[in-house]
């Protein structure tokens, strides 16, 4: 059976959920072979094996953290040369897309980014994409070379599929030309203890209607009662009320949770681009004419400062 | 020596208009009003600020696109860029990201450069891969997704910037020549002044076609594309849900709905 390379996104060996989703999708096309760059490959291999990775190609080199992107391309290319896979899958993060792009040029292949689904087809994998702010759905293929495809988070459910997950060392030589961009310093993001925005089953977002950083705890309290992640519109981010990492939309994160709650958000096209594919959409807005109401499964026309705290109390009392 | 900055700008269908596909499943660029991709305005802005901070610099704005793409160049010129380069050729219709990066790379080499500045993503394709593709093709460092950027030391100097990622914020540094991309967090783009708009009309725009860049027709276009769209379907509009007015019971009603959907 053809092998499919899966690029592993992890933090110190803790595999992030989108990679497990990639393994599910990879199994539709062939046998997943994971590529783990950096420390703690053994810890990662256990989880990767449980989700279908027959093999884990591992390499660690200081260059992966000292220079931007290019050394990882050298490593993925080494894995590609070792395996001759039927496809290469990566998570659709900023870095995942950049690695994919450069690998595609090097191996002479086409590239598809931001797939939301993947199936095997007669002429290679067929990728589903959601385009023009999620108003169109397309199906595409790569027609030259080995398909290189990046997939958005929440595109498939991770499945248990026990496989060997045998770790093999991958020999990597980082080219001098890949050491062009130095990472001079790195400040890790502090964890909020809440679920990752792109991975969460429920997202509660606040917009300009929240009217100040000091009011965002109202949104956070509802999120915490539901075990949800917190999002924000660009208007709220630009005003400095909430960090940019939490922005939902075209230039922020694109989310596709089971439930999306928008409070004090009008529903501009660029915001919709990042949340329109959510399964259930709920909005709270005091303007009955706000375009967000065109999208909702349930909407409340009202003041968020009345509705949101009361809803938080309802949720808490119902959950007991 | 003058610092040669090339800014890549794309002409895109207006996101607030009715964007759709043409019959051959390429993005319809004829029936929909177009404009300079808003995310590329940030690239023009940062290029202008880099020029203002440098002893001597010149900004060329470059676009690959249909005839109307000259509007995007004019807008960038009216913001303050010095000259334009427009690559236009009938054989470019349907070119994908890999093909576009080939054309842009050749045009950038033709123009001469120390620093290439891109937007974080185009607002139509939203791939965000062109800057990395360009760095790979040109064989120069990629310093991308910057929310802050500065250049020191002229054409042989260094570019520094801050990249805010998912798990960390990184300070990056590379020697020129380099390709950079900037995000919409890098700072508001200026509006063209009346004087700027008048001056832009007289600024030179060089027109290039595939032959000028020594690119064969079959390396680009729909036929040369490395990817193929087989189907494009409009997403069914979401069916209108229930909207209630809060008269004291809004939260309760909403909680009922969420409980019915098993969220609580
Ligand atoms: C290139 C580009 C990229 C962009 N990318 C993004 C992006 O990634 N994400 C994004 O979100 N936007 C993005 N935008 C901006 C987008 O166009 C909108 O400006 C933005 O989404 C508006 O945010 P908002 O809905 O919070 O604010 P507004 O549009 O001002 O809406 C605020 C809403 O809150 C309601 N409200 C006010 N007070 C209350 C209250 N007390 N109770 C209840 N409701 C209240 C109002 O009725 C109003 O509907 C982008 C724009 C451009 C040009
Ligand atoms: N046709 C084009 N002409 C000029 N620049 C482009 C073109 N397409 C993309 N770019 C540049 O590449 C960036 C990223 O585009 P993309 O990878 O298509 O999302 C854009 O912000 C532009 O700076």
XYZ file of C-alpha atoms and ligand atoms in Angstrom:
660
model
C 0.000 0.000 0.000
C 1.229 3.495 -0.828
C 2.634 5.527 2.015
C 1.432 9.010 2.931
C 3.698 11.439 4.770
C 2.100 13.321 7.644
C 3.984 16.308 9.067
C 3.629 16.339 12.850
C 2.701 19.571 14.623
C 3.686 19.263 18.269
C 4.855 21.223 21.261
C 7.820 19.432 22.880
C 6.484 16.044 21.829
C 2.845 16.747 22.749
C 1.080 16.119 19.430
C -1.533 18.725 18.572
C -5.000 17.523 17.617
C -4.929 18.619 13.935
C -2.119 16.106 13.343
C -4.320 13.262 14.618
C -7.014 14.447 12.205
C -4.436 14.288 9.402
C -3.734 10.661 10.283
C -7.444 9.856 9.897
C -7.471 11.488 6.458
C -4.143 9.930 5.441
C -5.545 6.445 6.087
C -8.118 7.052 3.349
C -5.281 7.396 0.849
C -2.631 5.004 2.124
C -0.439 4.086 5.085
C 0.460 7.073 7.263
C 4.153 7.672 7.925
C 4.628 10.516 10.401
C 7.534 12.981 10.245
C 8.502 14.284 13.680
C 11.041 17.112 13.869
C 12.429 18.186 17.224
C 12.578 16.674 20.685
C 10.596 13.863 22.345
C 9.853 11.736 19.290
C 9.283 8.674 21.486
C 6.463 10.292 23.439
C 4.894 11.539 20.210
C 5.309 8.142 18.503
C 3.090 6.458 21.079
C 0.158 8.783 20.296
C 0.887 8.753 16.562
C 0.947 4.928 16.533
C -2.389 4.774 18.356
C -3.864 6.868 15.554
C -2.534 4.894 12.627
C 1.100 5.887 11.994
C 2.943 2.762 10.856
C 6.263 4.522 11.127
C 7.595 7.733 12.659
C 10.573 9.300 10.904
C 12.314 11.377 13.552
C 15.020 13.998 13.351
C 16.236 16.569 15.822
C 18.661 19.353 15.044
C 19.298 22.728 16.689
C 18.668 24.386 13.301
C 14.939 23.614 13.574
C 14.596 26.173 16.347
C 17.439 28.512 15.337
C 16.229 29.325 11.824
C 12.809 29.914 10.306
C 10.991 27.275 8.221
C 13.705 26.311 5.671
C 15.553 23.676 7.815
C 12.227 21.887 8.306
C 11.780 21.852 4.536
C 15.190 20.163 4.212
C 14.050 17.500 6.694
C 10.668 16.911 5.078
C 12.408 16.636 1.734
C 14.741 13.990 3.203
C 11.657 12.056 4.378
C 10.110 12.440 0.939
C 13.252 11.054 -0.695
C 13.341 8.140 1.753
C 9.702 7.123 1.311
C 8.512 8.214 -2.177
C 5.008 8.797 -0.784
C 1.682 9.015 -2.610
C 0.945 12.338 -0.902
C 2.298 14.720 1.733
C -0.133 16.159 4.302
C 0.513 19.092 6.643
C -1.614 21.115 9.042
C -2.840 24.455 7.628
C -0.966 26.634 10.095
C 1.047 29.608 8.803
C 4.195 27.507 9.156
C 2.601 24.343 7.753
C 1.594 26.186 4.601
C 5.041 27.732 4.159
C 6.808 24.380 4.561
C 4.351 22.821 2.104
C 4.911 25.579 -0.456
C 8.682 25.291 -0.452
C 8.617 21.504 -0.553
C 6.260 21.657 -3.550
C 8.718 23.807 -5.519
C 11.599 21.505 -4.647
C 9.900 18.240 -5.589
C 8.104 19.730 -8.591
C 4.586 19.188 -7.289
C 1.349 21.107 -7.106
C -0.012 22.345 -3.779
C -3.493 22.683 -2.284
C -3.962 24.622 0.953
C -6.758 24.774 3.529
C -8.544 21.560 2.566
C -11.543 20.789 4.793
C -11.910 17.210 3.590
C -9.923 14.651 1.656
C -10.926 11.497 -0.210
C -9.112 8.994 -2.384
C -9.893 9.429 -6.093
C -9.034 7.637 -9.338
C -6.584 10.371 -10.219
C -5.174 10.968 -6.753
C -6.565 12.547 -3.588
C -9.542 14.879 -3.991
C -9.505 17.888 -1.670
C -12.599 19.805 -0.629
C -12.066 23.516 0.039
C -14.325 26.239 1.281
C -13.697 29.487 -0.630
C -14.866 33.101 -0.974
C -15.634 33.455 2.724
C -17.146 29.955 2.729
C -19.790 30.840 0.142
C -18.490 28.195 -2.308
C -17.281 24.629 -1.897
C -14.768 23.287 -4.412
C -13.241 19.909 -5.140
C -9.713 19.932 -6.537
C -6.830 17.672 -7.417
C -3.146 18.043 -7.977
C -2.212 17.154 -11.536
C 1.585 17.254 -11.416
C 3.966 15.515 -9.053
C 3.169 14.180 -5.583
C 0.158 15.949 -4.037
C 1.170 18.322 -1.226
C -1.928 19.264 0.753
C -2.485 21.306 3.904
C -5.631 20.622 5.916
C -7.526 22.930 8.279
C -8.111 21.958 11.900
C -11.486 20.306 12.714
C -11.730 18.737 9.246
C -12.004 15.152 10.498
C -12.458 13.347 13.794
C -9.282 11.680 15.094
C -9.830 7.909 15.065
C -8.169 5.170 17.083
C -6.314 2.903 14.676
C -3.522 1.027 16.420
C -0.417 0.716 14.264
C 3.253 0.020 14.927
C 4.419 3.616 15.206
C 8.018 2.433 14.987
C 10.515 5.260 15.374
C 13.234 5.442 12.717
C 15.925 8.083 12.702
C 15.895 10.295 9.648
C 19.270 11.623 8.509
C 18.968 15.331 7.772
C 21.595 17.740 6.479
C 20.518 21.340 6.831
C 21.840 23.306 3.861
C 23.688 26.573 4.475
C 21.148 28.291 2.234
C 18.440 27.217 4.715
C 20.067 29.208 7.513
C 19.117 32.608 6.127
C 16.541 33.700 8.681
C 17.710 33.647 12.293
C 15.215 33.262 15.108
C 16.882 35.674 17.504
C 14.471 35.144 20.383
C 11.214 33.419 21.140
C 8.577 34.342 23.709
C 6.153 31.462 24.267
C 2.512 32.348 24.576
C 1.045 31.954 28.023
C -1.633 29.312 28.264
C -5.064 30.533 29.356
C -6.167 27.049 30.372
C -9.017 27.304 27.856
C -9.294 25.059 24.788
C -7.399 26.036 21.606
C -9.574 28.309 19.486
C -9.250 26.211 16.321
C -9.767 22.918 18.117
C -12.612 23.803 20.496
C -16.064 22.251 20.180
C -17.632 25.521 21.347
C -16.426 29.092 20.709
C -17.830 32.217 22.352
C -16.747 35.452 20.632
C -17.100 39.088 21.538
C -17.022 42.099 19.220
C -17.167 45.872 19.337
C -20.383 45.568 21.315
C -18.367 44.331 24.309
C -17.164 47.902 24.558
C -13.859 47.614 26.426
C -11.236 45.168 27.641
C -12.699 45.459 31.132
C -15.935 43.864 29.881
C -14.411 40.818 28.202
C -14.726 38.774 31.439
C -18.466 38.702 30.639
C -17.623 36.737 27.477
C -15.009 34.629 29.272
C -17.467 33.652 32.001
C -19.940 32.305 29.456
C -17.121 30.490 27.665
C -15.933 28.903 30.906
C -19.428 27.759 31.829
C -19.571 25.918 28.487
C -15.936 24.750 28.432
C -15.482 26.897 25.339
C -12.672 28.850 23.708
C -12.881 32.657 23.529
C -12.807 34.478 20.196
C -12.953 38.140 19.182
C -13.778 40.191 16.106
C -11.085 42.321 14.534
C -12.803 45.451 15.819
C -12.320 44.177 19.390
C -8.721 43.146 18.666
C -7.818 46.416 16.943
C -9.218 48.326 19.906
C -6.749 46.412 22.071
C -9.455 44.664 24.112
C -8.355 41.115 23.316
C -5.190 39.475 21.898
C -4.822 39.015 18.174
C -4.282 35.248 18.624
C -7.982 35.071 19.479
C -9.193 36.891 16.376
C -11.716 34.965 14.290
C -11.983 35.738 10.592
C -10.116 36.181 7.377
C -6.958 37.531 8.958
C -7.365 35.656 12.192
C -8.269 32.056 12.888
C -10.827 30.163 10.978
C -12.964 28.041 13.250
C -15.512 25.347 12.586
C -16.876 24.318 16.003
C -20.096 22.506 16.860
C -21.402 25.737 18.384
C -20.376 29.353 17.723
C -21.816 32.134 19.872
C -21.277 35.709 18.633
C -21.990 38.514 21.084
C -21.873 42.139 19.947
C -20.581 41.182 16.496
C -22.234 42.555 13.349
C -21.201 39.736 11.015
C -19.025 41.446 8.374
C -17.945 39.259 5.457
C -14.359 39.043 6.782
C -15.627 37.792 10.129
C -18.005 35.322 8.500
C -15.089 33.953 6.468
C -13.706 32.529 9.692
C -16.836 31.062 11.293
C -19.469 30.441 8.627
C -18.837 26.677 8.551
C -19.659 26.264 12.263
C -22.367 23.632 12.774
C -24.673 25.710 14.957
C -24.511 29.516 15.105
C -26.008 31.690 17.817
C -25.897 35.500 18.023
C -26.708 38.107 20.593
C -26.905 41.627 19.190
C -29.009 44.643 20.031
C -29.502 45.559 16.388
C -32.169 43.334 14.781
C -30.813 44.345 11.349
C -27.265 43.077 11.989
C -26.189 40.744 9.143
C -25.079 38.086 11.649
C -28.774 37.222 12.101
C -28.852 35.946 8.486
C -26.594 33.093 9.586
C -27.994 32.086 12.922
C -29.789 29.003 14.060
C -30.889 30.985 17.078
C -30.614 34.705 17.671
C -31.481 37.013 20.496
C -32.059 40.688 19.785
C -30.987 42.304 23.000
C -28.269 43.878 25.102
C -25.414 41.454 25.579
C -24.822 42.829 29.079
C -28.273 41.533 30.036
C -28.366 38.346 27.985
C -24.832 36.960 28.342
C -24.544 37.026 32.165
C -28.067 35.622 32.508
C -27.220 32.861 30.033
C -24.059 32.051 31.999
C -26.208 31.619 35.120
C -28.705 29.432 33.222
C -25.908 27.225 31.911
C -24.346 26.892 35.354
C -27.626 26.022 37.075
C -28.596 23.510 34.363
C -25.204 21.865 34.519
C -25.684 21.745 38.273
C 23.465 52.809 -3.398
C 19.767 52.905 -3.414
C 17.738 50.243 -1.571
C 15.605 48.566 -4.217
C 12.234 47.524 -2.815
C 9.746 45.506 -4.873
C 6.216 45.240 -3.463
C 4.011 42.450 -4.858
C 0.402 43.574 -5.069
C -2.585 41.633 -6.318
C -5.737 42.849 -8.023
C -8.648 40.890 -6.539
C -12.444 40.726 -6.836
C -14.117 42.896 -4.188
C -14.880 40.700 -1.161
C -18.050 42.631 -0.431
C -19.290 41.992 -3.986
C -20.762 38.847 -5.467
C -17.644 36.718 -5.986
C -18.033 33.625 -8.115
C -16.424 31.260 -10.612
C -16.358 31.550 -14.394
C -17.437 28.616 -16.579
C -13.917 27.173 -16.706
C -13.914 27.146 -12.872
C -11.349 29.925 -12.598
C -12.120 32.928 -10.391
C -14.327 35.289 -12.405
C -12.309 38.500 -12.675
C -14.387 40.133 -15.431
C -17.890 40.361 -14.014
C -16.938 41.419 -10.521
C -15.463 44.783 -9.518
C -11.842 44.496 -8.544
C -9.436 46.422 -6.364
C -5.987 46.321 -4.774
C -6.134 43.481 -2.231
C -6.626 45.244 1.126
C -3.971 43.061 2.707
C -1.430 44.304 0.156
C -2.056 47.895 1.269
C -0.221 46.913 4.456
C 2.716 45.755 2.321
C 2.802 49.079 0.461
C 2.576 50.958 3.765
C 5.511 49.094 5.320
C 7.566 49.582 2.158
C 6.884 53.329 2.355
C 7.923 53.409 6.012
C 11.109 51.472 5.233
C 11.855 53.952 2.458
C 11.213 56.916 4.746
C 13.650 55.499 7.303
C 16.346 54.736 4.691
C 18.909 57.141 3.247
C 17.995 56.287 -0.273
C 15.385 53.840 -1.513
C 13.142 53.234 -4.482
C 9.838 51.330 -4.460
C 8.596 49.359 -7.449
C 5.099 47.869 -7.232
C 4.647 44.672 -9.205
C 1.483 42.894 -10.235
C 0.704 39.836 -12.326
C -2.846 40.081 -13.584
C -5.324 41.142 -16.247
C -5.522 44.592 -17.844
C -7.595 46.035 -14.991
C -4.875 45.068 -12.510
C -3.268 48.382 -13.476
C -5.851 49.926 -11.083
C -4.093 48.151 -8.226
C -0.747 49.579 -9.368
C -2.204 53.114 -9.616
C -3.560 52.882 -6.089
C -0.159 51.769 -4.778
C 1.554 54.539 -6.786
C -0.871 57.105 -5.392
C 0.039 55.957 -1.883
C 3.643 56.880 -2.731
C 5.409 54.042 -4.581
C 7.790 55.240 -7.315
C 7.118 53.038 -10.311
C 5.136 50.042 -11.456
C 5.633 46.782 -13.328
C 2.616 45.027 -14.824
C 2.949 41.484 -16.168
C 0.018 40.762 -18.450
C -0.439 38.020 -21.011
C -3.491 36.164 -22.336
C -1.692 32.909 -21.621
C -1.658 33.739 -17.888
C -5.399 33.108 -17.507
C -5.948 30.390 -14.882
C -2.375 30.339 -13.523
C -2.128 28.776 -10.038
C 0.130 29.644 -7.088
C 3.185 27.781 -8.384
C 2.858 29.378 -11.808
C 2.292 32.844 -10.347
C 5.394 32.465 -8.180
C 7.426 31.595 -11.272
C 6.236 34.711 -13.094
C 6.709 36.962 -10.062
C 10.212 35.579 -9.427
C 11.278 36.241 -13.037
C 9.771 39.725 -12.963
C 11.497 40.514 -9.654
C 14.854 39.400 -11.090
C 14.188 41.430 -14.210
C 13.479 44.522 -12.085
C 16.376 44.046 -9.664
C 15.787 43.954 -5.899
C 17.217 44.036 -2.415
C 13.930 43.560 -0.566
C 10.666 41.991 -1.739
C 7.587 42.909 0.318
C 4.352 40.884 0.139
C 1.020 40.910 1.924
C 0.191 38.057 4.319
C -2.302 36.514 1.869
C -4.421 37.522 -1.076
C -8.049 38.188 -0.174
C -9.354 35.959 -2.980
C -7.103 32.882 -2.901
C -6.161 33.355 0.790
C -3.355 30.816 0.444
C -0.575 32.836 2.051
C 2.087 30.791 0.267
C 3.447 33.160 -2.379
C 6.112 34.774 -0.146
C 7.542 31.341 0.788
C 7.377 30.218 -2.847
C 9.227 33.365 -3.911
C 11.946 32.921 -1.293
C 12.449 29.336 -2.439
C 12.599 30.289 -6.112
C 14.845 33.328 -5.591
C 17.068 31.445 -3.143
C 16.954 34.194 -0.507
C 15.806 34.249 3.160
C 12.092 34.336 3.933
C 11.082 36.628 6.782
C 7.331 36.258 6.789
C 4.102 37.046 8.660
C 5.625 40.088 10.349
C 3.587 42.389 12.540
C 6.597 44.686 12.960
C 9.480 45.262 10.551
C 12.562 47.423 10.079
C 15.546 47.549 7.730
C 18.989 48.747 8.707
C 22.100 49.412 6.657
C 20.791 49.908 3.125
C 21.031 47.403 0.252
C 23.583 45.218 2.063
C 21.903 45.583 5.410
C 19.577 43.477 7.520
C 15.851 43.115 7.908
C 14.411 42.519 11.368
C 10.880 41.740 12.373
C 8.462 40.153 14.789
C 6.413 37.116 13.838
C 3.475 36.384 16.129
C 2.682 32.691 15.855
C 0.224 30.365 17.512
C 2.517 29.180 20.244
C 5.152 31.902 20.412
C 6.181 35.332 19.259
C 9.556 35.343 17.492
C 12.121 38.012 16.682
C 13.597 37.311 13.240
C 16.618 38.650 11.427
C 18.084 38.120 7.940
C 20.599 39.715 5.596
C 19.379 41.322 2.389
C 18.372 40.398 -0.224
C 15.259 38.836 1.327
C 11.527 38.277 0.863
C 9.244 39.498 3.637
C 5.489 39.470 4.211
C 3.588 41.693 6.618
C 0.267 41.142 8.400
C -2.658 43.470 8.983
C -1.271 43.976 12.500
C 1.706 45.901 11.077
C -0.103 49.259 11.096
C -2.904 51.024 9.227
C -2.202 51.842 5.593
C -2.271 55.519 4.597
C -4.882 56.980 2.286
C -3.635 58.423 -1.001
C -3.625 62.229 -0.876
C -5.000 64.320 -3.733
C -1.432 65.232 -4.610
C -0.499 61.559 -4.536
C -3.320 60.651 -6.890
C -2.286 63.363 -9.366
C 1.390 62.393 -9.164
C 0.577 58.697 -9.701
C -0.786 59.457 -13.163
C 2.679 60.466 -14.313
C 4.648 57.635 -12.700
C 6.102 55.065 -15.111
C 4.586 51.588 -15.431
C 6.547 48.982 -17.364
C 4.429 46.436 -19.241
C 5.862 42.930 -19.560
C 4.579 39.746 -21.176
C 5.691 36.124 -20.930
C 8.143 36.481 -23.804
C 9.900 39.375 -22.072
C 10.390 37.111 -19.048
C 11.393 34.082 -21.152
C 8.559 31.953 -19.806
C 6.925 29.388 -22.083
C 3.118 29.543 -22.376
C 2.753 25.924 -21.206
C 4.530 26.645 -17.900
C 1.594 28.808 -16.782
C -2.124 29.306 -17.393
C -4.942 26.836 -16.898
C -3.247 24.135 -18.990
C 0.071 24.528 -17.195
C -1.516 24.590 -13.741
C -0.347 22.052 -11.174
C -3.787 21.835 -9.641
C -7.235 21.423 -11.136
C -10.613 22.463 -9.780
C -13.140 19.803 -10.830
C -16.211 21.184 -9.095
C -17.345 24.454 -7.551
C -20.745 24.638 -5.892
C -22.377 27.536 -4.120
C -22.853 26.670 -0.507
C -26.544 26.465 0.253
C -27.573 29.549 2.199
C -28.070 28.766 5.869
C -31.754 28.286 6.536
C -33.095 31.122 8.618
C -33.251 30.204 12.272
C -35.313 31.555 15.109
C -34.688 35.115 16.220
C -36.318 36.317 19.423
C -36.390 39.737 21.010
C -35.161 39.847 24.575
C -37.884 41.039 26.874
C -36.362 39.636 29.983
C -36.647 36.001 28.850
C -33.989 36.010 26.097
C -31.337 34.165 28.062
C -33.815 31.547 29.224
C -35.099 30.981 25.691
C -31.550 30.688 24.399
C -30.682 28.223 27.157
C -33.732 26.130 26.147
C -32.452 26.066 22.577
C -28.927 25.071 23.656
C -30.319 22.356 25.916
C -32.476 21.067 23.047
C -29.324 20.808 20.928
C -27.579 18.974 23.810
C -24.952 21.686 24.306
C -25.951 21.944 27.975
C -8.754 42.812 4.707
C -9.658 42.766 5.910
C -9.545 41.701 6.785
C -10.390 41.609 7.900
N -10.269 40.527 8.723
C -11.136 40.387 9.750
C -11.084 39.251 10.613
O -10.220 38.369 10.472
N -11.984 39.146 11.612
C -12.946 40.100 11.828
O -13.747 39.934 12.764
N -13.003 41.188 11.056
C -12.117 41.365 10.029
N -12.176 42.496 9.276
C -13.028 43.631 9.742
C -14.493 43.501 9.400
O -14.707 44.080 8.129
C -15.352 44.255 10.432
O -14.920 45.596 10.509
C -15.313 43.655 11.847
O -15.551 42.256 11.786
C -16.348 44.310 12.724
O -16.287 43.812 14.034
P -17.572 43.866 14.974
O -18.648 43.045 14.356
O -17.129 43.482 16.330
O -17.915 45.407 15.009
P -19.150 46.199 14.409
O -19.312 45.927 12.971
O -18.989 47.600 14.844
O -20.371 45.552 15.135
C -20.622 45.645 16.515
C -21.997 45.050 16.755
O -22.245 45.029 18.161
C -23.608 45.362 18.401
N -23.695 45.869 19.778
C -23.176 47.022 20.281
N -23.427 47.111 21.592
C -24.117 46.006 21.953
C -24.656 45.502 23.162
N -24.528 46.167 24.325
N -25.330 44.322 23.145
C -25.468 43.636 21.996
N -24.964 44.043 20.812
C -24.288 45.215 20.793
C -23.940 46.365 17.332
O -25.339 46.351 17.082
C -23.137 45.868 16.137
O -23.899 44.995 15.308
C -11.346 42.628 8.154
C -11.445 43.697 7.275
C -10.628 43.780 6.167
C -10.774 44.942 5.228
N -0.863 37.944 -9.020
C -0.108 38.533 -8.105
N 0.607 39.645 -8.406
C 1.403 40.243 -7.494
N 1.524 39.807 -6.221
C 0.846 38.709 -5.839
C -0.001 38.014 -6.769
N -0.539 36.970 -6.101
C -0.068 37.004 -4.829
N 0.779 38.055 -4.658
C 1.514 38.444 -3.421
O 1.612 37.314 -2.556
C 0.927 37.548 -1.327
C 0.305 36.257 -0.827
O -0.609 35.751 -1.781
P -1.273 34.310 -1.715
O -0.196 33.310 -1.463
O -1.928 34.156 -3.065
O -2.281 34.339 -0.616
C -0.048 38.671 -1.649
O -0.385 39.385 -0.476
C 0.767 39.502 -2.631
O 1.728 40.307 -1.961
